[in-house]
Structure formats: C-alpha cells, structure tokens
Amino acid sequence: MSGKQELIDKLTGIKSSRKSYYSELNAIVEEMKKKNKQLEVINRLTQIHVDKSWEEVSSYLAAQLSQILSFDRFVLTLLDHSDLLFYISEPEAAGWSCRFVKRRMVTKTAMSIEEFKKLLKKEIPDHHGTSVCLQYQAGNIYGFLTLLNREKVEYPREELELYRRMGEHVRISIENILLFKDVSEKVHIEAQLIQSAKMAALGEMAAGIAHELNSPLTAILGNVQLLMRDMKDGRPGKMLEDIYQCGLRSKKIIQNLLTFSRQEEYQLETMHLSGLIDDVLGLVGYQLAVSGISIQKEIDPTLPAVRGSRNQIEQVLINLFLNARDAVQGKSNPEVIIGTCLVDLEDRQFVSIYVRDNGVGIEEDNVSQIFNPFFTTKESMKGTGLGLSVSLGIAESHGGKLLVDSRVNEYTQFSLLLPIQENEGGESYE
Ligand SMILES: Nc1ncnc2c1ncn2[C@@H]1O[C@H](COP(=O)(O)OP(=O)(O)OP(=O)(O)O)[C@@H](O)[C@H]1O
Ligand SMILES: [Mg+2]
C-alpha cells in the first residue's frame, strides 16, 4: 500500500493524503492549463505577419494578451522621429478594434518610460496604465506597450513578470515589421526613380517629335487659312474647313505633349480638375478612341480647387487610362468613364477623380499586390509593373490616396483622392 502511494507521489509530484488528493491534482491540472495557455499566447505573439498595419498589430496583441491578463484597453505606442503614434485598442462585440492618434513632441525625439507614463496620464486621464518599453538591443527605446484600466489595478508580481516577458517576444515581431516597412520603402523609392527615368526618356522623345511636327503643322494651318479666304463657298470650302479643324486638333495634341514633357521642377499650384482632365483626354483620348473605346465624362463642375503638382497628377491619370485601355481590350462594348466627386473619409474631405472601366477586372488574390513595384500581369515587353506603384507614391506625397475597387470580368475603378484642406491633426507636447 505504502509502495503504491509512493508511486503516485512520484508520478504526480503530490505529497498528500488520499483525502486531499483530488483537489490538489485539480489545482495542478489548472496550473498546467494556465501555463499551456501562456505558452500558446507567447507562440502566437511571435507569429505576427510582417505586412500587417499597426492598427491590426495593436488589436491582435490586445486579443492575445486579454487571454491571460485582464485589462480594459490596450495601447501600442511607437516613437517616429518627433511623433508619438498611439494605436489604442478597445473591446467591441466583434473583437478588438483600434483607433489611431498622433501627437508631436516639440523638443524631443526620444522618451524614457517615466516621461511616457506622465504623458499618458495627460493623454488618457481617466485610465491607469501599466507599461513596458520596446527597446533595441543597443538600448534606444522606440515604443511602449500599455495595459489600461479604469480602476487602479495592482497586478501580482508573477503577472507583471509574465507581461515583461511577453514584451520581449512582441519586441521581436515589431522589429521585424519595422524592418519590413523600411525595406519596402527603399524598394518603392528605387522604383520611383526608375519610373521617373523612364518618363523622362519618354518625355524627351515626345518633346523632340512634337517640335518637329509643330513647324510643318503651323505652315499647313496658315496655308489652309489663306485658301479658305479665297474659296468661301462650295465643296472645296467645306473640305478646307475640315482640314483646318483637324490641323487645330493636331496642334492641341502637340501642345499637350510639350506641356507633359516639360522638364521642370514639380511645382505646386491650385487647379480646377475639369481643365486638367480635358488636357489628359487631349493626350490619351485619341489613342483610346481609335481602339474603339467609348469615353464618358461624369464631372462635377461645383468641386473646389485642389492644390498639387499638375504634371504629377496628369501622370497618375495617364497611367490609369493606359491600364484601363489594356483592361478593356477584346471586350465587346469597351467603355472608360472618368469622373469627379467629393468623398468623406476618415473625418476628412477629399476630391476624388475616378477612372472606371468595364474590362477584365482584377483577381482577388492580385488586389493586394497591384501597388507593389514590378507587379504586372502583362507580357514582359508590355508592362513594367511600375505605373500603379508610382501613382500611389504621387497620391501619398499629395496627402491623398489611391483606392481600387474591382470585380473580375465586370469592372475596375481607381479613385485618386486629393485632400481639400490640409488637416494638421493633433496637439503638440513640449
Ligand atoms: N484597370 C485595370 N483592370 C484590370 N487590371 C488592372 C487595371 N489596372 C491595373 N491592373 C493590374 O495591375 C497590374 C499593375 O499595374 P501597373 O500599372 O502598376 O503596371 P503595368 O500596367 O503592368 O505596367 P506599366 O509599368 O507599364 O504601367 C497590371 O499588370 C494589371 O494586372
Ligand atoms: Mg500600367
């Protein structure tokens, strides 16, 4: 009998009488379940995908941590030069949702955990925070993880230690994401440089041809005008009028080519979009029309003016038109619509210029890739895969966005959103 008890003790690690045996075993099983849960969560914390947005990272961390620690809200804070970026996650019926707040530190680019705690008290006064810092091996702090509670909570030492260890694991995932974003940005800049070189070469060529054509065309127009004066009536007069109108149209196309290829610094100007759209149509409309594509305009004439680089916005629209032309090829009733409207997004107002085609559409799996440099589904001689990545860069440098909506074999719509008012957003801290 005593041998059996000894064996049980060895197997379970429980030194007890038969009476309390089950309750102790239960306690140990519970403890093991808890430890297993912690290991599972730690494992999941290291599996955050590098291309996730910071909002997604914050709500994911909140969802994971809430399985082993209790808190009301969770904040992922990142230091970005002199900006503090707060990603605040709150529980909702469908899971954790995150909102973003940006604050500027006027005199600093670094921050200690004590300074951060003070700032957090000011920022979220009705909550108590428990923070750990995210810090590189070299020691520089680049962010904080914070559990927020409405009531003051004294976490037991064991839980605080667990939270600190979690911080270590999260740190590795976050550094991977930072590295990924850094590399993606470099690839993007490189692609922009290549595209600018390509556009510059194209521009130079176009300018050369336009100059060559300009002089004979001026002579043609001048002579036709002289002939028209002599033959006012009858058939020849009508034919000359046609020649004259076609000549004028050619002149407008040449003018557009010259404007487009002008090698100048990009200058910001205030402009009305309807004029700009007419110029772009003058440049590419003919190409589309000869391919049998019908072009429709849905321009809202009451839209306010926007500020930006005319050349760059023209470049985006040309890219979108050329993509639309390729997409509708082979369709029975090819159509491209260009339109403008006002859009409210994320508490801001934008003017939207959209280009919509009834072409092949974009496969769902490809939608997330089309803005990546060098992503193309076209033959190697036809597409470089740079058009959209460069266009996105231009949209963002204007404080705007480039959005896509598509359904395979039905339609594709790209919307270039340009801000109406520059919203600085956020207070500053000393
Ligand atoms: N309107 C559209 N309809 C369907 N697919 C589109 C459309 N616009 C873009 N795409 C898809 O997105 C990909 C990337 O477009 P992007 O303009 O960046 O490069 P590209 O047109 O292939 O090459 P280029 O550098 O010459 O513009 C295209 O290859 C195509 O698969
Ligand atoms: Mg393209």
Coordinates of C-alpha atoms and ligand atoms in Angstrom, one line a residue:
M1 CA 0.0 0.0 0.0
S2 CA 2.7 2.5 1.0
G3 CA 4.6 1.5 -2.1
K4 CA 1.6 2.5 -4.3
Q5 CA 1.2 5.9 -2.5
E6 CA 4.9 6.5 -3.1
L7 CA 4.5 5.7 -6.8
I8 CA 1.6 8.1 -7.1
D9 CA 3.6 10.8 -5.3
K10 CA 6.4 10.3 -7.8
L11 CA 4.1 10.4 -10.8
T12 CA 2.1 13.4 -9.7
G13 CA 4.5 15.3 -7.5
I14 CA 1.8 15.4 -4.9
K15 CA 2.6 14.6 -1.3
S16 CA -0.7 14.3 0.3
S17 CA -3.1 12.0 1.9
R18 CA -5.8 10.3 -0.2
K19 CA -8.4 12.9 1.2
S20 CA -7.0 16.0 -0.4
Y21 CA -5.5 14.1 -3.4
Y22 CA -8.1 15.1 -6.0
S23 CA -8.3 18.7 -5.1
E24 CA -4.5 19.1 -5.3
L25 CA -4.4 17.2 -8.6
N26 CA -7.1 19.6 -9.9
A27 CA -5.1 22.6 -8.8
I28 CA -2.0 21.2 -10.6
V29 CA -4.0 20.4 -13.7
E30 CA -5.4 24.0 -13.6
E31 CA -1.9 25.4 -13.2
M32 CA -0.6 23.4 -16.1
K33 CA -3.5 24.5 -18.3
K34 CA -2.7 28.1 -17.4
K35 CA 1.0 27.6 -18.3
N36 CA 0.0 25.9 -21.6
K37 CA -2.3 28.9 -22.4
Q38 CA 0.6 31.3 -21.7
L39 CA 2.9 29.3 -24.0
E40 CA 0.3 29.2 -26.7
V41 CA -0.1 33.0 -26.4
I42 CA 3.6 33.6 -26.4
N43 CA 3.9 31.4 -29.5
R44 CA 1.2 33.4 -31.3
L45 CA 2.8 36.8 -30.3
T46 CA 5.8 35.8 -32.4
Q47 CA 3.7 35.0 -35.4
I48 CA 2.5 38.4 -36.4
H49 CA 2.7 38.8 -40.2
V50 CA 5.2 41.5 -41.3
D51 CA 2.9 43.2 -43.7
K52 CA 0.2 43.9 -41.1
S53 CA -0.8 47.5 -40.4
W54 CA 0.0 48.9 -37.0
E55 CA -3.8 49.1 -36.2
E56 CA -4.0 45.3 -37.0
V57 CA -0.9 44.6 -34.8
S58 CA -2.4 46.5 -31.9
S59 CA -5.8 44.8 -31.9
Y60 CA -4.1 41.4 -32.4
L61 CA -1.8 42.0 -29.4
A62 CA -4.8 43.1 -27.3
A63 CA -6.8 40.0 -28.3
Q64 CA -3.9 37.7 -27.4
L65 CA -2.9 39.4 -24.2
S66 CA -6.5 39.5 -23.0
Q67 CA -6.5 35.7 -22.9
I68 CA -4.0 35.7 -20.0
L69 CA -4.1 39.1 -18.4
S70 CA -7.1 41.3 -17.6
F71 CA -7.4 44.9 -18.7
D72 CA -9.9 47.4 -20.3
R73 CA -7.9 48.8 -23.2
F74 CA -4.5 48.3 -24.8
V75 CA -2.1 50.8 -26.4
L76 CA 0.7 50.2 -28.7
T77 CA 2.8 53.3 -28.8
L78 CA 5.6 53.9 -31.4
L79 CA 8.1 56.8 -31.5
D80 CA 8.6 58.0 -35.0
H81 CA 11.2 60.8 -35.1
S82 CA 9.4 63.6 -33.2
D83 CA 6.0 62.0 -33.4
L84 CA 4.3 59.7 -30.9
L85 CA 1.9 57.3 -32.6
F86 CA -0.7 55.8 -30.4
Y87 CA -2.7 52.7 -31.5
I88 CA -5.5 52.3 -28.9
S89 CA -7.4 49.1 -29.0
E90 CA -10.8 48.6 -27.3
P91 CA -13.0 45.6 -27.0
E92 CA -16.1 45.5 -29.1
A93 CA -18.8 42.9 -29.8
A94 CA -16.9 41.6 -32.9
G95 CA -13.5 41.6 -31.3
W96 CA -10.9 44.3 -30.6
S97 CA -10.9 47.5 -32.7
C98 CA -8.2 50.0 -32.9
R99 CA -8.1 53.8 -33.4
F100 CA -5.0 55.9 -34.2
V101 CA -3.9 59.1 -32.5
K102 CA -0.8 61.1 -33.4
R103 CA 0.9 63.6 -31.1
R104 CA 4.0 65.7 -31.7
M105 CA 6.9 66.1 -29.2
V106 CA 8.1 69.6 -29.9
T107 CA 11.6 69.4 -28.4
K108 CA 12.4 65.7 -28.3
T109 CA 13.0 62.7 -30.4
A110 CA 13.5 60.2 -27.5
M111 CA 11.5 59.4 -24.4
S112 CA 12.0 57.5 -21.2
I113 CA 9.4 55.3 -19.6
E114 CA 8.8 57.8 -16.8
E115 CA 8.2 60.6 -19.2
F116 CA 5.9 58.4 -21.2
K117 CA 3.9 57.5 -18.1
K118 CA 3.4 61.2 -17.4
L119 CA 2.4 61.9 -20.9
L120 CA -0.1 59.0 -20.9
K121 CA -1.8 60.3 -17.8
K122 CA -2.3 63.6 -19.6
E123 CA -3.5 61.9 -22.8
I124 CA -5.8 59.4 -21.2
P125 CA -6.6 60.9 -17.8
D126 CA -9.5 58.6 -16.8
H127 CA -7.4 55.4 -17.1
H128 CA -4.4 53.9 -15.2
G129 CA -1.6 52.5 -17.3
T130 CA 0.9 49.6 -16.8
S131 CA 3.6 49.9 -19.4
V132 CA 6.7 48.1 -20.6
C133 CA 9.0 49.6 -23.2
L134 CA 10.1 48.3 -26.6
Q135 CA 13.8 48.8 -26.9
Y136 CA 16.5 47.9 -29.3
Q137 CA 19.5 45.8 -28.2
A138 CA 21.6 48.9 -28.3
G139 CA 19.2 50.4 -25.7
N140 CA 17.2 53.0 -27.6
I141 CA 13.5 53.0 -26.7
Y142 CA 11.3 53.0 -29.8
G143 CA 7.9 52.3 -28.3
F144 CA 5.7 51.1 -25.4
L145 CA 3.1 48.5 -24.7
T146 CA 0.4 49.6 -22.2
L147 CA -2.4 47.9 -20.4
L148 CA -5.1 50.4 -19.4
N149 CA -7.6 50.1 -16.6
R150 CA -10.4 52.4 -15.5
E151 CA -9.8 51.4 -11.9
K152 CA -6.3 51.2 -10.4
V153 CA -5.1 47.6 -10.7
E154 CA -2.2 46.1 -8.7
Y155 CA -1.1 43.2 -10.9
P156 CA 0.6 40.4 -8.9
R157 CA 4.4 40.2 -9.3
E158 CA 4.1 37.0 -11.2
E159 CA 1.7 38.6 -13.8
L160 CA 4.0 41.6 -14.1
E161 CA 6.9 39.3 -14.8
L162 CA 4.8 37.5 -17.4
Y163 CA 3.9 40.8 -19.1
R164 CA 7.5 41.9 -19.2
R165 CA 8.4 38.5 -20.8
M166 CA 5.6 38.9 -23.3
G167 CA 7.1 42.4 -24.1
E168 CA 10.3 40.7 -25.1
H169 CA 8.6 38.4 -27.6
V170 CA 6.4 41.2 -29.0
R171 CA 9.6 43.3 -29.5
I172 CA 11.0 40.8 -31.9
S173 CA 7.8 40.8 -34.0
I174 CA 7.6 44.5 -34.0
E175 CA 11.2 44.9 -35.0
N176 CA 10.6 42.6 -38.0
I177 CA 7.7 44.7 -39.1
L178 CA 9.7 47.9 -38.8
L179 CA 12.5 46.3 -40.9
F180 CA 10.0 45.1 -43.5
K181 CA 8.4 48.6 -43.8
D182 CA 11.9 50.1 -44.1
V183 CA 12.9 47.7 -46.9
S184 CA 9.6 48.2 -48.7
E185 CA 10.0 51.9 -48.6
K186 CA 13.5 51.6 -50.1
V187 CA 12.3 49.4 -52.9
H188 CA 9.4 51.8 -53.5
I189 CA 11.8 54.8 -53.8
E190 CA 14.0 52.9 -56.2
A191 CA 11.0 52.0 -58.3
Q192 CA 10.0 55.7 -58.4
L193 CA 13.5 56.7 -59.6
I194 CA 13.4 54.1 -62.4
Q195 CA 9.9 55.2 -63.4
S196 CA 10.9 58.9 -63.4
A197 CA 13.9 58.0 -65.6
K198 CA 11.5 56.1 -67.9
M199 CA 9.1 59.0 -68.0
A200 CA 11.9 61.5 -68.6
A201 CA 13.2 59.5 -71.6
L202 CA 9.7 59.2 -72.9
G203 CA 9.2 63.0 -72.4
E204 CA 12.3 63.9 -74.2
M205 CA 11.3 61.8 -77.2
A206 CA 7.8 63.2 -77.2
A207 CA 9.2 66.7 -77.0
G208 CA 11.5 66.1 -79.9
I209 CA 8.7 64.7 -82.1
A210 CA 6.3 67.5 -81.1
H211 CA 8.9 70.2 -82.0
E212 CA 9.5 68.6 -85.4
L213 CA 5.7 68.4 -86.1
N214 CA 4.9 71.9 -84.8
S215 CA 6.6 73.8 -87.6
P216 CA 5.1 71.9 -90.7
L217 CA 1.7 72.0 -88.9
T218 CA 1.9 75.8 -88.5
A219 CA 2.6 76.0 -92.2
I220 CA -0.3 73.7 -93.1
L221 CA -2.7 75.7 -90.9
G222 CA -1.5 79.0 -92.3
N223 CA -1.9 77.9 -95.9
V224 CA -5.3 76.4 -95.4
Q225 CA -6.5 79.7 -93.8
L226 CA -5.2 81.5 -96.9
L227 CA -7.0 79.1 -99.2
M228 CA -10.2 79.3 -97.2
R229 CA -10.3 83.0 -97.6
D230 CA -10.2 82.6 -101.4
M231 CA -12.8 79.8 -101.6
K232 CA -15.6 80.6 -99.2
D233 CA -18.4 78.7 -100.7
G234 CA -19.0 75.3 -102.2
R235 CA -17.5 71.8 -101.5
P236 CA -13.8 72.7 -101.6
G237 CA -14.5 75.3 -98.8
K238 CA -16.1 72.6 -96.6
M239 CA -13.1 70.3 -97.2
L240 CA -10.7 73.0 -96.3
E241 CA -12.6 73.7 -93.1
D242 CA -12.3 70.0 -92.2
I243 CA -8.5 70.1 -92.8
Y244 CA -8.3 73.2 -90.7
Q245 CA -10.2 71.7 -87.8
C246 CA -8.1 68.5 -87.9
G247 CA -5.0 70.6 -88.0
L248 CA -6.1 72.6 -84.9
R249 CA -6.7 69.3 -83.1
S250 CA -3.3 68.0 -84.0
K251 CA -1.8 71.3 -82.7
K252 CA -3.6 70.8 -79.4
I253 CA -2.2 67.3 -79.1
I254 CA 1.3 68.5 -79.8
Q255 CA 0.8 71.3 -77.2
N256 CA -0.2 68.7 -74.7
L257 CA 2.8 66.6 -75.4
L258 CA 5.0 69.6 -75.0
T259 CA 3.4 70.5 -71.6
F260 CA 3.6 66.9 -70.4
S261 CA 7.2 66.5 -71.2
R262 CA 8.4 69.9 -69.9
Q263 CA 11.5 69.1 -67.8
E264 CA 10.7 71.3 -64.8
E265 CA 10.7 71.1 -61.0
Y266 CA 7.4 69.9 -59.8
Q267 CA 5.6 73.0 -58.7
L268 CA 2.5 73.1 -56.5
E269 CA -0.4 75.0 -57.9
T270 CA -4.1 75.5 -57.2
M271 CA -6.1 74.0 -60.0
H272 CA -9.5 73.0 -61.2
L273 CA -9.7 69.4 -62.1
S274 CA -12.0 69.8 -65.1
G275 CA -9.4 71.7 -67.1
L276 CA -6.7 69.1 -66.1
I277 CA -8.9 66.2 -67.2
D278 CA -9.6 67.8 -70.6
D279 CA -5.8 68.2 -71.1
V280 CA -5.2 64.5 -70.2
L281 CA -8.0 63.4 -72.5
G282 CA -6.4 65.5 -75.2
L283 CA -3.3 63.5 -74.7
V284 CA -4.6 59.9 -74.4
G285 CA -8.3 60.2 -75.6
Y286 CA -7.4 59.7 -79.2
Q287 CA -5.4 56.5 -78.5
L288 CA -8.5 55.1 -76.7
A289 CA -10.9 56.3 -79.3
V290 CA -9.1 54.6 -82.2
S291 CA -9.2 51.3 -80.2
G292 CA -13.0 51.7 -80.3
I293 CA -13.2 52.6 -76.6
S294 CA -16.0 54.9 -75.7
I295 CA -15.1 57.6 -73.2
Q296 CA -17.7 59.1 -70.8
K297 CA -17.2 62.1 -68.5
E298 CA -19.0 62.5 -65.2
I299 CA -17.5 65.8 -64.0
D300 CA -19.0 67.7 -61.0
P301 CA -18.4 71.3 -62.0
T302 CA -19.0 72.6 -58.5
L303 CA -16.0 71.0 -56.9
P304 CA -13.5 73.2 -55.1
A305 CA -10.0 73.6 -56.5
V306 CA -7.2 71.4 -55.2
R307 CA -3.5 72.1 -54.6
G308 CA -0.9 69.9 -56.2
S309 CA 1.6 69.3 -58.9
R310 CA -0.3 69.4 -62.2
N311 CA 2.4 67.3 -64.0
Q312 CA 2.3 64.5 -61.4
I313 CA -1.5 64.3 -61.3
E314 CA -1.6 64.2 -65.0
Q315 CA 1.0 61.3 -64.9
V316 CA -1.3 59.4 -62.5
L317 CA -4.4 59.8 -64.7
I318 CA -2.4 58.8 -67.8
N319 CA -1.3 55.6 -66.0
L320 CA -4.8 54.9 -65.0
F321 CA -6.1 55.5 -68.6
L322 CA -3.5 53.2 -70.1
N323 CA -4.3 50.5 -67.6
A324 CA -8.0 50.9 -68.4
R325 CA -7.3 50.7 -72.2
D326 CA -5.3 47.4 -71.7
A327 CA -8.1 46.0 -69.5
V328 CA -11.0 46.5 -71.9
Q329 CA -9.1 45.1 -74.9
G330 CA -11.2 42.3 -76.5
K331 CA -14.4 43.4 -74.8
S332 CA -17.5 43.8 -77.0
N333 CA -18.5 47.3 -75.7
P334 CA -15.4 48.8 -74.2
E335 CA -16.0 51.8 -72.1
V336 CA -13.9 54.0 -69.8
I337 CA -15.5 56.6 -67.5
I338 CA -13.7 59.5 -65.9
G339 CA -15.4 61.4 -63.2
T340 CA -15.0 63.6 -60.2
C341 CA -16.9 63.9 -56.9
L342 CA -16.5 64.8 -53.2
V343 CA -15.6 62.0 -50.8
D344 CA -15.7 61.9 -46.9
L345 CA -13.1 59.5 -45.5
E346 CA -11.6 59.3 -42.0
D347 CA -13.1 62.6 -41.0
R348 CA -11.6 64.4 -43.9
Q349 CA -12.9 65.7 -47.2
F350 CA -11.3 64.7 -50.5
V351 CA -11.9 65.5 -54.1
S352 CA -12.0 62.2 -56.0
I353 CA -11.0 61.6 -59.6
Y354 CA -12.1 58.2 -60.7
V355 CA -11.3 56.2 -63.8
R356 CA -13.7 53.2 -64.3
D357 CA -13.5 50.6 -67.0
N358 CA -15.7 47.6 -67.9
G359 CA -12.7 45.4 -68.6
V360 CA -11.3 42.1 -67.2
G361 CA -11.2 43.2 -63.6
I362 CA -8.5 42.2 -61.0
E363 CA -8.3 38.8 -59.5
E364 CA -9.0 38.9 -55.7
D365 CA -5.5 37.5 -54.9
N366 CA -3.8 40.2 -57.0
V367 CA -5.6 43.2 -55.5
S368 CA -3.2 43.4 -52.6
Q369 CA -0.2 43.2 -55.0
I370 CA -1.0 45.6 -57.8
F371 CA 0.6 48.6 -56.0
N372 CA 3.8 46.7 -55.5
P373 CA 6.6 47.8 -57.7
F374 CA 7.2 45.4 -60.6
F375 CA 4.0 43.6 -60.2
T376 CA 2.5 43.1 -63.6
T377 CA 0.3 40.5 -65.3
K378 CA 1.2 41.9 -68.7
E379 CA 3.7 40.4 -71.2
S380 CA 7.3 41.4 -70.4
M381 CA 7.5 43.9 -73.3
K382 CA 4.2 45.5 -72.5
G383 CA 4.2 46.3 -68.8
T384 CA 6.9 47.1 -66.2
G385 CA 4.6 46.9 -63.3
L386 CA 5.6 50.4 -62.1
G387 CA 2.6 52.5 -63.2
L388 CA 0.5 52.0 -60.1
S389 CA 3.3 52.0 -57.5
V390 CA 4.5 55.4 -58.8
S391 CA 0.9 56.6 -58.9
L392 CA 0.4 55.6 -55.3
G393 CA 3.6 57.4 -54.4
I394 CA 2.3 60.6 -56.1
A395 CA -1.1 60.3 -54.4
E396 CA 0.6 59.9 -50.9
S397 CA 3.0 62.8 -51.5
H398 CA -0.1 64.9 -52.1
G399 CA -1.5 63.8 -48.7
G400 CA -4.1 61.8 -50.7
K401 CA -4.9 58.2 -51.5
L402 CA -5.2 55.8 -54.5
L403 CA -8.1 53.3 -54.0
V404 CA -9.2 50.4 -56.1
D405 CA -12.5 48.6 -56.4
S406 CA -12.9 45.8 -58.9
R407 CA -14.9 42.7 -59.8
V408 CA -13.5 40.1 -62.2
N409 CA -14.9 40.4 -65.7
E410 CA -17.2 43.3 -64.7
Y411 CA -15.3 46.5 -63.8
T412 CA -12.3 48.2 -62.2
Q413 CA -12.4 51.6 -60.6
F414 CA -9.4 53.5 -59.4
S415 CA -10.0 56.7 -57.3
L416 CA -7.4 59.3 -56.8
L417 CA -8.3 61.2 -53.7
L418 CA -6.7 64.6 -53.1
P419 CA -7.3 66.4 -49.9
I420 CA -9.2 69.7 -49.9
Q421 CA -7.8 71.0 -46.7
E422 CA -4.6 70.0 -45.1
N423 CA -5.5 68.8 -41.6
E424 CA -2.6 69.0 -39.3
G425 CA -4.4 66.9 -36.7
G426 CA -3.2 66.6 -33.1
E427 CA -1.7 68.6 -30.4
S428 CA 1.9 69.2 -29.6
Y429 CA 3.9 68.4 -26.5
E430 CA 6.9 70.1 -25.1
Ligands
LIG1 N1 -7.9 48.8 -64.9 C1 -7.4 47.6 -64.6 N2 -8.1 46.5 -64.9 C2 -7.5 45.3 -64.6 N3 -6.3 45.1 -64.1 C3 -5.5 46.2 -63.8 C4 -6.0 47.5 -64.1 N4 -5.1 48.4 -63.7 C5 -4.0 47.7 -63.2 N5 -4.3 46.3 -63.3 C6 -3.4 45.2 -62.9 O1 -2.4 45.8 -62.1 C7 -1.1 45.4 -62.6 C8 -0.1 46.5 -62.3 O2 -0.5 47.7 -62.9 P1 0.7 48.8 -63.2 O3 0.1 49.9 -63.9 O4 1.4 49.0 -61.9 O5 1.7 48.0 -64.1 P2 1.6 47.6 -65.7 O6 0.4 48.3 -66.3 O7 1.5 46.1 -65.7 O8 2.9 48.1 -66.3 P3 3.4 49.7 -66.5 O9 4.6 49.9 -65.7 O10 3.7 49.7 -68.0 O11 2.3 50.5 -66.1 C9 -1.4 45.2 -64.1 O12 -0.4 44.4 -64.7 C10 -2.8 44.6 -64.1 O13 -2.7 43.2 -63.8
MG2 MG 0.2 50.4 -66.0

